[in-house]
mmCIF file of C-alpha atoms in Angstrom:
data_model
loop_
_atom_site.group_PDB
_atom_site.id
_atom_site.type_symbol
_atom_site.label_atom_id
_atom_site.label_comp_id
_atom_site.label_asym_id
_atom_site.label_seq_id
_atom_site.Cartn_x
_atom_site.Cartn_y
_atom_site.Cartn_z
ATOM 1 C CA UNK A 53 25.634 -1.140 37.813
ATOM 2 C CA UNK A 54 24.896 2.495 36.630
ATOM 3 C CA UNK A 55 23.125 4.793 38.844
ATOM 4 C CA UNK A 56 21.257 7.865 38.743
ATOM 5 C CA UNK A 57 23.551 10.999 38.420
ATOM 6 C CA UNK A 58 22.901 14.295 39.917
ATOM 7 C CA UNK A 59 25.084 17.469 39.236
ATOM 8 C CA UNK A 60 26.019 19.439 40.811
ATOM 9 C CA UNK A 61 26.156 17.758 44.274
ATOM 10 C CA UNK A 62 26.305 20.987 46.128
ATOM 11 C CA UNK A 63 25.158 24.350 45.273
ATOM 12 C CA UNK A 64 25.134 27.759 46.932
ATOM 13 C CA UNK A 65 22.864 30.671 45.815
ATOM 14 C CA UNK A 66 21.789 34.013 46.882
ATOM 15 C CA UNK A 67 18.367 35.049 47.174
ATOM 16 C CA UNK A 68 16.682 36.002 43.924
ATOM 17 C CA UNK A 69 19.154 34.110 41.751
ATOM 18 C CA UNK A 70 18.737 31.218 39.599
ATOM 19 C CA UNK A 71 19.513 27.653 39.855
ATOM 20 C CA UNK A 72 19.688 24.649 37.464
ATOM 21 C CA UNK A 73 19.901 21.121 38.663
ATOM 22 C CA UNK A 74 20.487 18.177 36.317
ATOM 23 C CA UNK A 75 19.547 14.615 36.482
ATOM 24 C CA UNK A 76 20.890 11.628 34.405
ATOM 25 C CA UNK A 77 18.380 8.461 34.802
ATOM 26 C CA UNK A 78 19.857 5.075 34.865
ATOM 27 C CA UNK A 79 20.316 4.063 31.235
ATOM 28 C CA UNK A 80 17.209 2.796 29.578
ATOM 29 C CA UNK A 81 14.882 4.478 32.330
ATOM 30 C CA UNK A 82 12.317 6.782 30.614
ATOM 31 C CA UNK A 83 10.890 8.079 33.786
ATOM 32 C CA UNK A 84 12.429 10.836 35.882
ATOM 33 C CA UNK A 85 10.660 12.043 39.284
ATOM 34 C CA UNK A 86 12.026 15.022 41.305
ATOM 35 C CA UNK A 87 11.636 15.326 44.974
ATOM 36 C CA UNK A 88 12.561 17.975 47.561
ATOM 37 C CA UNK A 89 13.762 17.027 51.185
ATOM 38 C CA UNK A 90 13.890 19.699 53.839
ATOM 39 C CA UNK A 91 15.769 19.440 56.872
ATOM 40 C CA UNK A 92 14.684 16.760 58.771
ATOM 41 C CA UNK A 93 11.579 16.226 56.618
ATOM 42 C CA UNK A 94 10.510 13.454 54.452
ATOM 43 C CA UNK A 95 10.762 13.930 50.680
ATOM 44 C CA UNK A 96 8.028 15.945 48.726
ATOM 45 C CA UNK A 97 7.163 14.946 45.303
ATOM 46 C CA UNK A 98 7.721 17.837 42.834
ATOM 47 C CA UNK A 99 7.089 16.579 39.229
ATOM 48 C CA UNK A 100 7.779 13.618 36.781
ATOM 49 C CA UNK A 101 8.077 13.069 33.265
ATOM 50 C CA UNK A 102 7.871 10.069 31.003
ATOM 51 C CA UNK A 103 8.814 10.005 27.492
ATOM 52 C CA UNK A 104 9.728 13.746 27.586
ATOM 53 C CA UNK A 105 6.334 14.613 28.804
ATOM 54 C CA UNK A 106 5.132 15.785 32.219
ATOM 55 C CA UNK A 107 3.261 12.788 33.789
ATOM 56 C CA UNK A 108 2.442 14.094 37.397
ATOM 57 C CA UNK A 109 2.870 17.140 39.173
ATOM 58 C CA UNK A 110 3.124 17.594 42.806
ATOM 59 C CA UNK A 111 3.833 20.804 45.242
ATOM 60 C CA UNK A 112 6.261 22.341 42.760
ATOM 61 C CA UNK A 113 6.144 26.105 43.275
ATOM 62 C CA UNK A 114 5.497 28.235 40.004
ATOM 63 C CA UNK A 115 8.857 29.568 40.230
ATOM 64 C CA UNK A 116 10.218 26.349 39.286
ATOM 65 C CA UNK A 117 10.006 24.269 35.790
ATOM 66 C CA UNK A 118 11.501 21.147 34.775
ATOM 67 C CA UNK A 119 11.722 19.412 31.676
ATOM 68 C CA UNK A 120 12.969 16.006 30.129
ATOM 69 C CA UNK A 121 15.356 15.831 26.962
ATOM 70 C CA UNK A 122 15.476 13.669 24.193
ATOM 71 C CA UNK A 123 18.495 11.593 26.020
ATOM 72 C CA UNK A 124 16.089 11.350 28.896
ATOM 73 C CA UNK A 125 17.821 13.372 31.038
ATOM 74 C CA UNK A 126 16.118 16.012 33.121
ATOM 75 C CA UNK A 127 16.639 19.666 34.376
ATOM 76 C CA UNK A 128 14.951 21.554 37.308
ATOM 77 C CA UNK A 129 15.137 25.150 36.738
ATOM 78 C CA UNK A 130 14.853 27.442 39.991
ATOM 79 C CA UNK A 131 14.267 30.952 39.624
ATOM 80 C CA UNK A 132 13.691 33.929 42.299
ATOM 81 C CA UNK A 133 15.326 31.579 44.996
ATOM 82 C CA UNK A 134 13.812 31.844 48.659
ATOM 83 C CA UNK A 135 15.618 31.157 51.688
ATOM 84 C CA UNK A 136 13.067 28.198 52.067
ATOM 85 C CA UNK A 137 14.477 26.599 48.899
ATOM 86 C CA UNK A 138 17.092 25.356 50.750
ATOM 87 C CA UNK A 139 16.876 21.603 50.702
ATOM 88 C CA UNK A 140 18.158 18.228 49.227
ATOM 89 C CA UNK A 141 16.741 17.771 45.757
ATOM 90 C CA UNK A 142 16.564 14.175 44.597
ATOM 91 C CA UNK A 143 16.060 13.015 41.124
ATOM 92 C CA UNK A 144 14.719 9.287 40.794
ATOM 93 C CA UNK A 145 14.254 7.174 37.752
ATOM 94 C CA UNK A 146 12.256 4.155 36.781
ATOM 95 C CA UNK A 147 11.732 2.124 33.557
ATOM 96 C CA UNK A 148 8.202 2.960 32.529
ATOM 97 C CA UNK A 149 5.852 4.780 34.718
ATOM 98 C CA UNK A 150 3.822 2.003 36.007
ATOM 99 C CA UNK A 151 2.914 2.534 39.753
ATOM 100 C CA UNK A 152 4.557 -0.891 40.761
ATOM 101 C CA UNK A 153 7.838 -0.095 39.499
ATOM 102 C CA UNK A 154 10.333 1.040 42.211
ATOM 103 C CA UNK A 155 11.931 4.396 41.820
ATOM 104 C CA UNK A 156 15.841 4.586 42.006
ATOM 105 C CA UNK A 157 17.262 7.729 43.504
ATOM 106 C CA UNK A 158 20.391 9.692 42.793
ATOM 107 C CA UNK A 159 22.498 11.071 45.549
ATOM 108 C CA UNK A 160 20.879 14.413 45.633
ATOM 109 C CA UNK A 161 21.851 18.131 45.092
ATOM 110 C CA UNK A 162 21.940 20.128 48.223
ATOM 111 C CA UNK A 163 21.023 23.572 47.489
ATOM 112 C CA UNK A 164 21.690 26.214 50.060
ATOM 113 C CA UNK A 165 20.100 29.797 49.467
ATOM 114 C CA UNK A 166 22.000 32.583 51.477
ATOM 115 C CA UNK B 104 -5.598 11.496 49.028
ATOM 116 C CA UNK B 105 -2.752 8.931 50.049
ATOM 117 C CA UNK B 106 -0.861 8.904 53.241
ATOM 118 C CA UNK B 107 1.733 7.270 55.243
ATOM 119 C CA UNK B 108 2.212 7.362 58.853
ATOM 120 C CA UNK B 109 5.291 6.277 60.787
ATOM 121 C CA UNK B 110 4.545 6.331 64.467
ATOM 122 C CA UNK B 111 8.027 6.109 65.774
ATOM 123 C CA UNK B 112 10.505 8.968 65.215
ATOM 124 C CA UNK B 113 13.221 6.659 66.778
ATOM 125 C CA UNK B 114 13.871 3.120 67.345
ATOM 126 C CA UNK B 115 16.733 1.765 69.175
ATOM 127 C CA UNK B 116 17.715 -1.906 69.332
ATOM 128 C CA UNK B 117 20.515 -3.845 70.514
ATOM 129 C CA UNK B 118 22.773 -5.448 67.920
ATOM 130 C CA UNK B 119 21.809 -9.101 67.406
ATOM 131 C CA UNK B 120 18.058 -8.576 68.346
ATOM 132 C CA UNK B 121 15.000 -8.342 65.984
ATOM 133 C CA UNK B 122 13.893 -5.080 64.760
ATOM 134 C CA UNK B 123 10.696 -3.897 63.836
ATOM 135 C CA UNK B 124 9.957 -0.288 62.078
ATOM 136 C CA UNK B 125 6.134 0.599 61.905
ATOM 137 C CA UNK B 126 4.260 1.829 59.085
ATOM 138 C CA UNK B 127 0.633 2.339 58.504
ATOM 139 C CA UNK B 128 -0.900 3.539 55.228
ATOM 140 C CA UNK B 129 -4.176 5.258 53.685
ATOM 141 C CA UNK B 130 -5.281 4.922 50.125
ATOM 142 C CA UNK B 131 -8.429 4.641 48.154
ATOM 143 C CA UNK B 132 -7.814 1.647 46.498
ATOM 144 C CA UNK B 133 -5.241 -1.246 46.995
ATOM 145 C CA UNK B 134 -1.749 0.274 47.864
ATOM 146 C CA UNK B 135 1.526 -0.122 46.229
ATOM 147 C CA UNK B 136 4.020 -0.167 49.327
ATOM 148 C CA UNK B 137 7.770 0.630 49.514
ATOM 149 C CA UNK B 138 10.616 0.540 51.841
ATOM 150 C CA UNK B 139 13.662 2.844 51.638
ATOM 151 C CA UNK B 140 16.818 3.691 53.612
ATOM 152 C CA UNK B 141 18.488 6.697 53.514
ATOM 153 C CA UNK B 142 22.156 6.944 55.168
ATOM 154 C CA UNK B 143 23.786 10.194 56.225
ATOM 155 C CA UNK B 144 24.254 12.572 53.172
ATOM 156 C CA UNK B 145 23.284 9.881 50.787
ATOM 157 C CA UNK B 146 20.126 9.169 48.461
ATOM 158 C CA UNK B 147 17.391 6.776 49.186
ATOM 159 C CA UNK B 148 18.102 3.395 48.477
ATOM 160 C CA UNK B 149 15.102 0.938 47.535
ATOM 161 C CA UNK B 150 14.818 -2.072 49.902
ATOM 162 C CA UNK B 151 11.601 -3.862 49.053
ATOM 163 C CA UNK B 152 8.113 -3.465 47.890
ATOM 164 C CA UNK B 153 4.645 -4.999 48.023
ATOM 165 C CA UNK B 154 2.405 -4.927 45.078
ATOM 166 C CA UNK B 155 0.239 -8.263 45.273
ATOM 167 C CA UNK B 156 0.594 -11.882 46.445
ATOM 168 C CA UNK B 157 2.204 -13.146 49.267
ATOM 169 C CA UNK B 158 1.797 -10.814 52.175
ATOM 170 C CA UNK B 159 5.459 -11.488 53.453
ATOM 171 C CA UNK B 160 7.966 -9.584 51.108
ATOM 172 C CA UNK B 161 11.612 -10.141 51.268
ATOM 173 C CA UNK B 162 13.953 -7.438 50.297
ATOM 174 C CA UNK B 163 17.713 -6.456 50.416
ATOM 175 C CA UNK B 164 20.225 -6.839 53.380
ATOM 176 C CA UNK B 165 17.948 -9.532 55.165
ATOM 177 C CA UNK B 166 14.840 -7.172 55.525
ATOM 178 C CA UNK B 167 11.413 -8.256 55.078
ATOM 179 C CA UNK B 168 7.856 -6.672 55.564
ATOM 180 C CA UNK B 169 4.542 -7.860 56.139
ATOM 181 C CA UNK B 170 1.611 -6.470 54.443
ATOM 182 C CA UNK B 171 -1.609 -6.537 56.528
ATOM 183 C CA UNK B 172 -4.878 -5.238 54.938
ATOM 184 C CA UNK B 173 -7.043 -5.419 57.641
ATOM 185 C CA UNK B 174 -4.525 -3.281 59.822
ATOM 186 C CA UNK B 175 -3.456 -1.146 56.872
ATOM 187 C CA UNK B 176 -0.063 -1.774 58.081
ATOM 188 C CA UNK B 177 3.267 -2.607 56.302
ATOM 189 C CA UNK B 178 5.852 -2.900 59.013
ATOM 190 C CA UNK B 179 9.555 -3.416 58.269
ATOM 191 C CA UNK B 180 11.348 -6.264 59.929
ATOM 192 C CA UNK B 181 14.658 -7.988 60.347
ATOM 193 C CA UNK B 182 15.399 -11.198 62.723
ATOM 194 C CA UNK B 183 18.912 -9.920 63.582
ATOM 195 C CA UNK B 184 19.959 -6.304 63.615
ATOM 196 C CA UNK B 185 23.490 -5.026 62.664
ATOM 197 C CA UNK B 186 25.188 -1.874 63.612
ATOM 198 C CA UNK B 187 25.344 -1.189 59.978
ATOM 199 C CA UNK B 188 21.616 -1.019 59.839
ATOM 200 C CA UNK B 189 21.828 2.213 61.555
ATOM 201 C CA UNK B 190 20.050 4.494 59.229
ATOM 202 C CA UNK B 191 16.755 6.642 58.493
ATOM 203 C CA UNK B 192 13.976 4.443 57.165
ATOM 204 C CA UNK B 193 11.226 5.667 54.917
ATOM 205 C CA UNK B 194 7.981 3.881 54.041
ATOM 206 C CA UNK B 195 6.250 5.138 51.066
ATOM 207 C CA UNK B 196 2.838 4.439 49.198
ATOM 208 C CA UNK B 197 1.410 4.671 45.751
ATOM 209 C CA UNK B 198 -2.163 4.505 44.902
ATOM 210 C CA UNK B 199 -2.394 3.091 41.575
ATOM 211 C CA UNK B 200 -5.958 3.948 40.753
ATOM 212 C CA UNK B 201 -6.059 7.559 42.007
ATOM 213 C CA UNK B 202 -5.566 8.752 38.597
ATOM 214 C CA UNK B 203 -3.343 12.094 38.890
ATOM 215 C CA UNK B 204 -0.816 11.439 41.543
ATOM 216 C CA UNK B 205 -0.585 7.692 40.917
ATOM 217 C CA UNK B 206 2.825 7.927 40.029
ATOM 218 C CA UNK B 207 4.403 9.645 42.774
ATOM 219 C CA UNK B 208 5.605 8.269 46.111
ATOM 220 C CA UNK B 209 4.229 9.447 49.285
ATOM 221 C CA UNK B 210 6.579 8.830 52.029
ATOM 222 C CA UNK B 211 5.995 8.823 55.855
ATOM 223 C CA UNK B 212 8.254 11.121 58.050
ATOM 224 C CA UNK B 213 10.826 8.470 58.680
ATOM 225 C CA UNK B 214 12.154 6.495 61.456
ATOM 226 C CA UNK B 215 15.657 6.652 62.671
ATOM 227 C CA UNK B 216 16.871 3.330 63.797
ATOM 228 C CA UNK B 217 19.878 3.126 65.854
ATOM 229 C CA UNK B 218 21.493 -0.361 66.582
ATOM 230 C CA UNK B 219 23.543 -0.335 69.701
ATOM 231 C CA UNK B 220 26.589 -2.437 69.606
#
């Protein structure tokens, strides 16, 4: 079965640079979520989109922005990168944004800021 | 605000023995509860969920979890552990009536399960 695709899988950037992470949800899934997992930490919710509209917002820094496109894929744009942004970034998708629908996670993008 | 506690950072169990990974939660309404497993350098895999109904929920790979409303717990269990079950386990909660924030998952800190051959 098709899963959530994230690209790139690994990304290395310098401080103050920008990065763009991409997420392709499971086919027919219309809801996308972004999470950040620091080393040894639990995933922290950043932001979510349903039908191309922002549906929920968590602890996403103002330096980050995201959007969902007409084909339901999503991009997380990160600017003025800081060392503390080094983390594993997960995208998850679900069919509908109902609270009882499980989220299916992608393999993650490991971002290293030097 | 919703929260999840996993009181054990690590659980060690011998292969073939039953395992339990503990989880307690705090929400303002009735919780939606989830268990995910994470293998090294991999994404989170959904194991099972409790929404309503029978308090004992069965999931993937022989895992099950019991919802206990009075104790606000949702412990993950398996009758006979396998070495391949060794991984990081996350409990997560959603509070469906909290309005904004009701769609996100709030995770516990995770419990590392080691199954010893």
